Amino acid sequence: MALPLVRCASIKKTEAQTSQTSARTPSEEWERFEAACGKAQEQLTALYEKALNEVGEDNAAIFEIHQMMLEDDDYLDAIKSIIDTQNATAEYAAATTGENFSAAFAAMEDEYMRARAADVKDISRRVVNVLTGVDDAQMIDDKPAILVADDLTPSETVQLDKSKLLGFITRHGSSNSHTAILARTMNIPALVGVDFQDDWDGKLAVIDGYNHCVYIEPAQELLSAMEEKRSNDLKQEALLQNLKKKPNVTLDGKEIKVYANIGNAGDVGLVLQNDAQGIGLFRSEFLYLDSQDYPSEDQQFVIYKRVVETMAGKKVIIRTLDIGADKQADYFELDKEENPALGFRAIRICLTRKEVFKTQLRAILRASAFGTVSIMFPMIISVREVRDAKEILEECKAELTERGVAFGNVEVGIMIETPAAVVMADELAEEVEFFSLGTNDLTQYTLAIDRQNPKLDHFYDAHHPAVLRMIKHTIEAGHRHGCWVGICGELGADQTLTETFLRYGVDELSVSPASLLPIRKMIRSLDLSKEAQV
Amino acid sequence: MKQFTYTITDPVGIHARPAGLLAKFAKTLDSTITIAKADGSKSAEARKLMALMGLGIKTGETVTVTIEGGNEEANAAAMEEFCKENM
């Protein structure tokens, strides 16, 4: 899978140089250490607060843990002992103690605890850096770099500072995992399933997203070639910027809507920057995943309203809660399932836990008073579900009317992402005003292939004719009953299929903000009056 | 000295977050609190975060909590309450 950019950066920083023997007295060294510890605590407080604001308490907790580790008696005693008995510098004592403690964690049976070895090293490194005057080596406030990690969860991926993250490499995960999809949304080159070496830390690296490989300390020749590739990429991107404000019309005059997919309110900037005509998929579950408890109607309303107002009258299609399967929030207390993808998720949760659903629907309805809002229900398999969901929506409208709260006209649509919905498309189209094809799940369910399993990448064919026929059938069925039909899954951004979809008659493509301009360029280059080239 | 046993229900055991909370909480009490594995193979003072984490206690494991010195009665009750809420 080609990724859009090629960039190079050193992976983190080189270790600070520490000299072992001190010219100072042990008590002077201990004072140096305590002062540095205080500084490190301040840095951690700042990091904690930043994280708290941006990503919520759960994700910020790690910095609090680091602070507590820095106060740990055993850790401090060990450092003091090295300073006292070996006449060592504070930085040597801190670095050595960090190594010793992290080795103890690394030897533990439990995988989670083994991973804590990195935290102990981290806090020691932070103190050593303060002592030696090296800039903080933490990814989160360091110079731009490629991040190398065993694995990143979706919420970790989201919380990374996009301006500092030039790319990431993870050992686990597959190219179809949620994390990889998010990376594409953020336009960040990502390599997953790479068995990296620990000694990559601090080395120069180049990710070649086109060939899905990484070069560590590349030779000058290769580096020049990569730099040229990157500069071509940037030129291409500049060209695409020229497309802004131009209509999305094929050479023979067929116009198509190009909308953007977003995962949180912060992405709206990218949507406007890339000149999208609307938001075709606002994944509302991020509101729930970033939260410690069910987000209230008011909390949700504020976020939806911000997006709707920012889009200033352009369409915003909000997909109701699609949680479950690979997206979990603890407070939902969902049971572990043998087959989560086929389990209690999305609309199934909403129709069961009606109050959770109604809270969200009221928040969306209230936001609709500030612009153009559509509501989209995910994971539909039957007409009954759509009717039930619509009935609940009507209840919510009645409640708001009773409360004297304003709301606008909302268009109602459904995701088509199950084979059942495709087969039932004619009947479903009678119930709603639009369809949006969720090609990721539709592909997974049609081919019976798990997106999260890297072993199946070999069997996975994104262009499988069964999937393409399903898409065609859905578009035709929708049109027979006056529904407009869009595609909001990954396939919508696949330029090799754009012509096929346009020939099927698709009305809208909704893609990640980074894919907006390339797709628009592709649309403007097509001529549907000519025979299709196979 | 007061003692009670508690079975960990947190799905990841006494991992960093609960250990951190426990260490923080233990520092507010005027007793010496010790957490020991059921088989007695390892124990750690509750104020010491890294030692606590070093126990590697998993979900479903039973630990013995010992409270010594200070207001043992009140601190034992507070510790039991804490365990139920956080671990």
PDB file of C-alpha atoms in Angstrom, chain B residues 2 4 6 11-12 18 30-32 34 36 38-39 42 53 63-64 68 72 75 79-80 84 87:
ATOM      1  CA  LYS B   2      -4.125  -5.500  61.167  1.00  0.00           C
ATOM      2  CA  PHE B   4      -6.900  -8.418  55.361  1.00  0.00           C
ATOM      3  CA  TYR B   6      -8.134  -8.734  48.765  1.00  0.00           C
ATOM      4  CA  PRO B  11      -8.262  -6.673  34.392  1.00  0.00           C
ATOM      5  CA  VAL B  12      -4.577  -5.742  34.090  1.00  0.00           C
ATOM      6  CA  PRO B  18      -3.466   1.698  40.326  1.00  0.00           C
ATOM      7  CA  ASP B  30       0.282   7.096  59.264  1.00  0.00           C
ATOM      8  CA  SER B  31       0.692   3.290  59.188  1.00  0.00           C
ATOM      9  CA  THR B  32       3.230   1.193  57.330  1.00  0.00           C
ATOM     10  CA  THR B  34       2.656  -3.838  53.108  1.00  0.00           C
ATOM     11  CA  ALA B  36       2.225  -9.368  49.854  1.00  0.00           C
ATOM     12  CA  ALA B  38      -0.719 -14.841  48.510  1.00  0.00           C
ATOM     13  CA  ASP B  39       2.102 -17.394  48.490  1.00  0.00           C
ATOM     14  CA  LYS B  42       7.190 -11.337  47.461  1.00  0.00           C
ATOM     15  CA  MET B  53       4.778  -2.726  40.225  1.00  0.00           C
ATOM     16  CA  VAL B  63      -2.957 -10.213  48.087  1.00  0.00           C
ATOM     17  CA  THR B  64      -2.468  -9.812  51.811  1.00  0.00           C
ATOM     18  CA  GLU B  68       1.228  -1.638  61.106  1.00  0.00           C
ATOM     19  CA  GLU B  72      -4.414   0.759  62.398  1.00  0.00           C
ATOM     20  CA  ASN B  75      -6.245   2.923  58.107  1.00  0.00           C
ATOM     21  CA  MET B  79      -7.238   0.670  52.643  1.00  0.00           C
ATOM     22  CA  GLU B  80     -10.042  -1.812  52.127  1.00  0.00           C
ATOM     23  CA  LYS B  84     -12.393  -1.980  46.255  1.00  0.00           C
ATOM     24  CA  MET B  87      -7.967  -2.328  42.128  1.00  0.00           C
TER      25      MET B  87
END
